[in-house]
PDB file of C-alpha atoms in Angstrom:
ATOM      1  CA  MET H 104      16.107  -0.359  27.918  1.00 85.00           C
ATOM      2  CA  GLU H 105      18.180  -2.648  25.709  1.00 85.00           C
ATOM      3  CA  ASP H 106      19.754   0.268  23.818  1.00 89.00           C
ATOM      4  CA  ALA H 107      20.603   2.008  27.084  1.00 91.00           C
ATOM      5  CA  LEU H 108      22.547  -1.007  28.331  1.00 94.00           C
ATOM      6  CA  TYR H 109      25.085  -0.593  25.539  1.00 92.00           C
ATOM      7  CA  GLY H 110      27.867   1.545  27.026  1.00 92.00           C
ATOM      8  CA  ALA H 111      26.391   1.608  30.528  1.00 94.00           C
ATOM      9  CA  ALA H 112      29.699   0.511  32.022  1.00 91.00           C
ATOM     10  CA  ASP H 113      31.601   3.158  30.084  1.00 92.00           C
ATOM     11  CA  ARG H 114      29.172   5.810  31.318  1.00 95.00           C
ATOM     12  CA  GLY H 115      29.732   4.739  34.941  1.00 95.00           C
ATOM     13  CA  GLU H 116      26.183   3.409  35.376  1.00 96.00           C
ATOM     14  CA  LEU H 117      27.127  -0.098  36.548  1.00 96.00           C
ATOM     15  CA  TYR H 118      28.338  -0.687  40.081  1.00 94.00           C
ATOM     16  CA  LEU H 119      28.857  -3.540  42.497  1.00 92.00           C
ATOM     17  CA  ASP H 120      27.052  -4.082  45.780  1.00 90.00           C
ATOM     18  CA  TYR H 121      28.643  -6.499  48.222  1.00 86.00           C
ATOM     19  CA  GLN H 122      26.748  -8.905  50.437  1.00 86.00           C
ATOM     20  CA  PRO H 123      28.550 -10.493  53.347  1.00 87.00           C
ATOM     21  CA  ILE H 124      29.174 -14.252  53.499  1.00 87.00           C
ATOM     22  CA  VAL H 125      29.298 -15.392  57.123  1.00 90.00           C
ATOM     23  CA  ALA H 126      30.271 -18.671  58.696  1.00 90.00           C
ATOM     24  CA  ALA H 127      27.174 -20.407  60.017  1.00 94.00           C
ATOM     25  CA  ALA H 128      29.030 -21.785  63.020  1.00 95.00           C
ATOM     26  CA  ASP H 129      30.210 -18.522  64.523  1.00 95.00           C
ATOM     27  CA  GLY H 130      28.902 -15.639  62.383  1.00 91.00           C
ATOM     28  CA  ARG H 131      32.409 -14.652  61.333  1.00 86.00           C
ATOM     29  CA  LEU H 132      32.796 -12.801  58.049  1.00 85.00           C
ATOM     30  CA  ILE H 133      34.469 -15.151  55.588  1.00 83.00           C
ATOM     31  CA  GLY H 134      33.797 -13.415  52.301  1.00 81.00           C
ATOM     32  CA  VAL H 135      31.616 -11.246  50.155  1.00 82.00           C
ATOM     33  CA  GLU H 136      29.414 -11.777  47.138  1.00 84.00           C
ATOM     34  CA  ALA H 137      29.560  -9.086  44.448  1.00 84.00           C
ATOM     35  CA  LEU H 138      26.259  -8.214  42.810  1.00 88.00           C
ATOM     36  CA  VAL H 139      26.163  -5.995  39.723  1.00 93.00           C
ATOM     37  CA  ARG H 140      23.541  -3.297  39.580  1.00 95.00           C
ATOM     38  CA  TRP H 141      22.680  -0.675  37.011  1.00 97.00           C
ATOM     39  CA  ALA H 142      21.910   2.925  37.929  1.00 97.00           C
ATOM     40  CA  HIS H 143      19.767   3.643  34.868  1.00 96.00           C
ATOM     41  CA  PRO H 144      19.538   7.420  34.335  1.00 94.00           C
ATOM     42  CA  GLU H 145      15.761   7.383  33.816  1.00 95.00           C
ATOM     43  CA  ARG H 146      14.478   4.149  35.387  1.00 95.00           C
ATOM     44  CA  GLY H 147      16.562   4.222  38.555  1.00 96.00           C
ATOM     45  CA  LEU H 148      18.268   1.192  40.064  1.00 96.00           C
ATOM     46  CA  ILE H 149      18.058  -2.027  38.075  1.00 96.00           C
ATOM     47  CA  SER H 150      18.619  -5.196  40.085  1.00 93.00           C
ATOM     48  CA  PRO H 151      20.686  -8.193  38.978  1.00 91.00           C
ATOM     49  CA  ARG H 152      17.411 -10.091  38.571  1.00 93.00           C
ATOM     50  CA  THR H 153      16.523  -7.775  35.686  1.00 95.00           C
ATOM     51  CA  LEU H 154      19.994  -6.745  34.507  1.00 95.00           C
ATOM     52  CA  ILE H 155      21.468 -10.208  33.941  1.00 93.00           C
ATOM     53  CA  PRO H 156      18.629 -11.586  31.758  1.00 94.00           C
ATOM     54  CA  LEU H 157      18.640  -8.314  29.798  1.00 95.00           C
ATOM     55  CA  ALA H 158      22.409  -8.556  29.239  1.00 95.00           C
ATOM     56  CA  GLU H 159      21.973 -12.170  28.125  1.00 94.00           C
ATOM     57  CA  HIS H 160      19.167 -11.214  25.747  1.00 95.00           C
ATOM     58  CA  CYS H 161      21.224  -8.355  24.229  1.00 94.00           C
ATOM     59  CA  GLY H 162      24.362 -10.442  23.889  1.00 94.00           C
ATOM     60  CA  LEU H 163      26.186  -8.221  26.411  1.00 94.00           C
ATOM     61  CA  ILE H 164      26.590 -10.751  29.235  1.00 94.00           C
ATOM     62  CA  THR H 165      30.255 -11.319  28.368  1.00 92.00           C
ATOM     63  CA  GLU H 166      30.968  -7.579  28.473  1.00 92.00           C
ATOM     64  CA  VAL H 167      29.105  -7.153  31.741  1.00 93.00           C
ATOM     65  CA  GLY H 168      30.921 -10.196  33.162  1.00 91.00           C
ATOM     66  CA  ARG H 169      34.303  -8.816  32.188  1.00 91.00           C
ATOM     67  CA  TRP H 170      33.451  -5.503  33.780  1.00 93.00           C
ATOM     68  CA  VAL H 171      32.353  -7.208  37.020  1.00 91.00           C
ATOM     69  CA  LEU H 172      35.480  -9.380  37.193  1.00 88.00           C
ATOM     70  CA  GLY H 173      37.725  -6.406  36.437  1.00 90.00           C
ATOM     71  CA  VAL H 174      36.224  -4.201  39.113  1.00 90.00           C
ATOM     72  CA  ARG H 175      36.063  -7.008  41.647  1.00 84.00           C
ATOM     73  CA  GLY H 176      39.660  -7.994  40.915  1.00 81.00           C
ATOM     74  CA  ARG H 177      40.934  -4.446  41.457  1.00 82.00           C
ATOM     75  CA  THR H 178      38.896  -4.116  44.658  1.00 79.00           C
ATOM     76  CA  ALA H 179      40.120  -7.485  45.965  1.00 72.00           C
ATOM     77  CA  SER H 180      43.733  -6.556  45.226  1.00 71.00           C
ATOM     78  CA  ALA H 181      43.399  -3.257  47.049  1.00 72.00           C
ATOM     79  CA  THR H 182      41.767  -5.011  50.017  1.00 71.00           C
ATOM     80  CA  ALA H 183      44.503  -7.667  50.110  1.00 65.00           C
ATOM     81  CA  ALA H 184      47.162  -4.943  50.096  1.00 69.00           C
ATOM     82  CA  ARG H 185      45.547  -3.227  53.086  1.00 75.00           C
ATOM     83  CA  LYS H 186      44.754  -6.456  54.984  1.00 72.00           C
ATOM     84  CA  PRO H 187      47.193  -9.162  53.836  1.00 68.00           C
ATOM     85  CA  ASP H 188      46.175 -11.601  56.608  1.00 73.00           C
ATOM     86  CA  SER H 189      42.484 -11.423  55.803  1.00 68.00           C
ATOM     87  CA  PRO H 190      40.970 -14.851  55.020  1.00 61.00           C
ATOM     88  CA  CYS H 191      38.106 -13.138  53.224  1.00 63.00           C
ATOM     89  CA  ARG H 192      37.105 -14.523  49.814  1.00 66.00           C
ATOM     90  CA  SER H 193      34.729 -13.166  47.205  1.00 65.00           C
ATOM     91  CA  THR H 194      32.338 -14.609  44.687  1.00 65.00           C
ATOM     92  CA  CYS H 195      30.815 -13.064  41.573  1.00 63.00           C
ATOM     93  CA  LEU H 196      27.666 -14.703  40.293  1.00 62.00           C
ATOM     94  CA  LEU H 197      26.572 -13.902  36.748  1.00 62.00           C
ATOM     95  CA  THR H 198      23.229 -15.597  36.681  1.00 58.00           C
ATOM     96  CA  SER H 199      19.617 -14.634  36.943  1.00 49.00           C
TER      97      SER H 199
END
């Protein structure tokens, strides 16, 4: 699986899932958390719990992190352009 991780982003196999962050007081959406996942062509979906330690082990965590931040940044910019008054924030956690 280590060899397959090399180039996964370039092959379009990585993607972000977003989990809502809600205010405990009123349930209002205040942000999203971006979670990187890997759509492995043979093994199926690989969760962050497996992907992040594997990327760390292979020395690819910096590349995966850059990919996550790049995609999330472009998505956040597009969202802000559509909804400029939105107080929504996002987080990206690169940890296992």
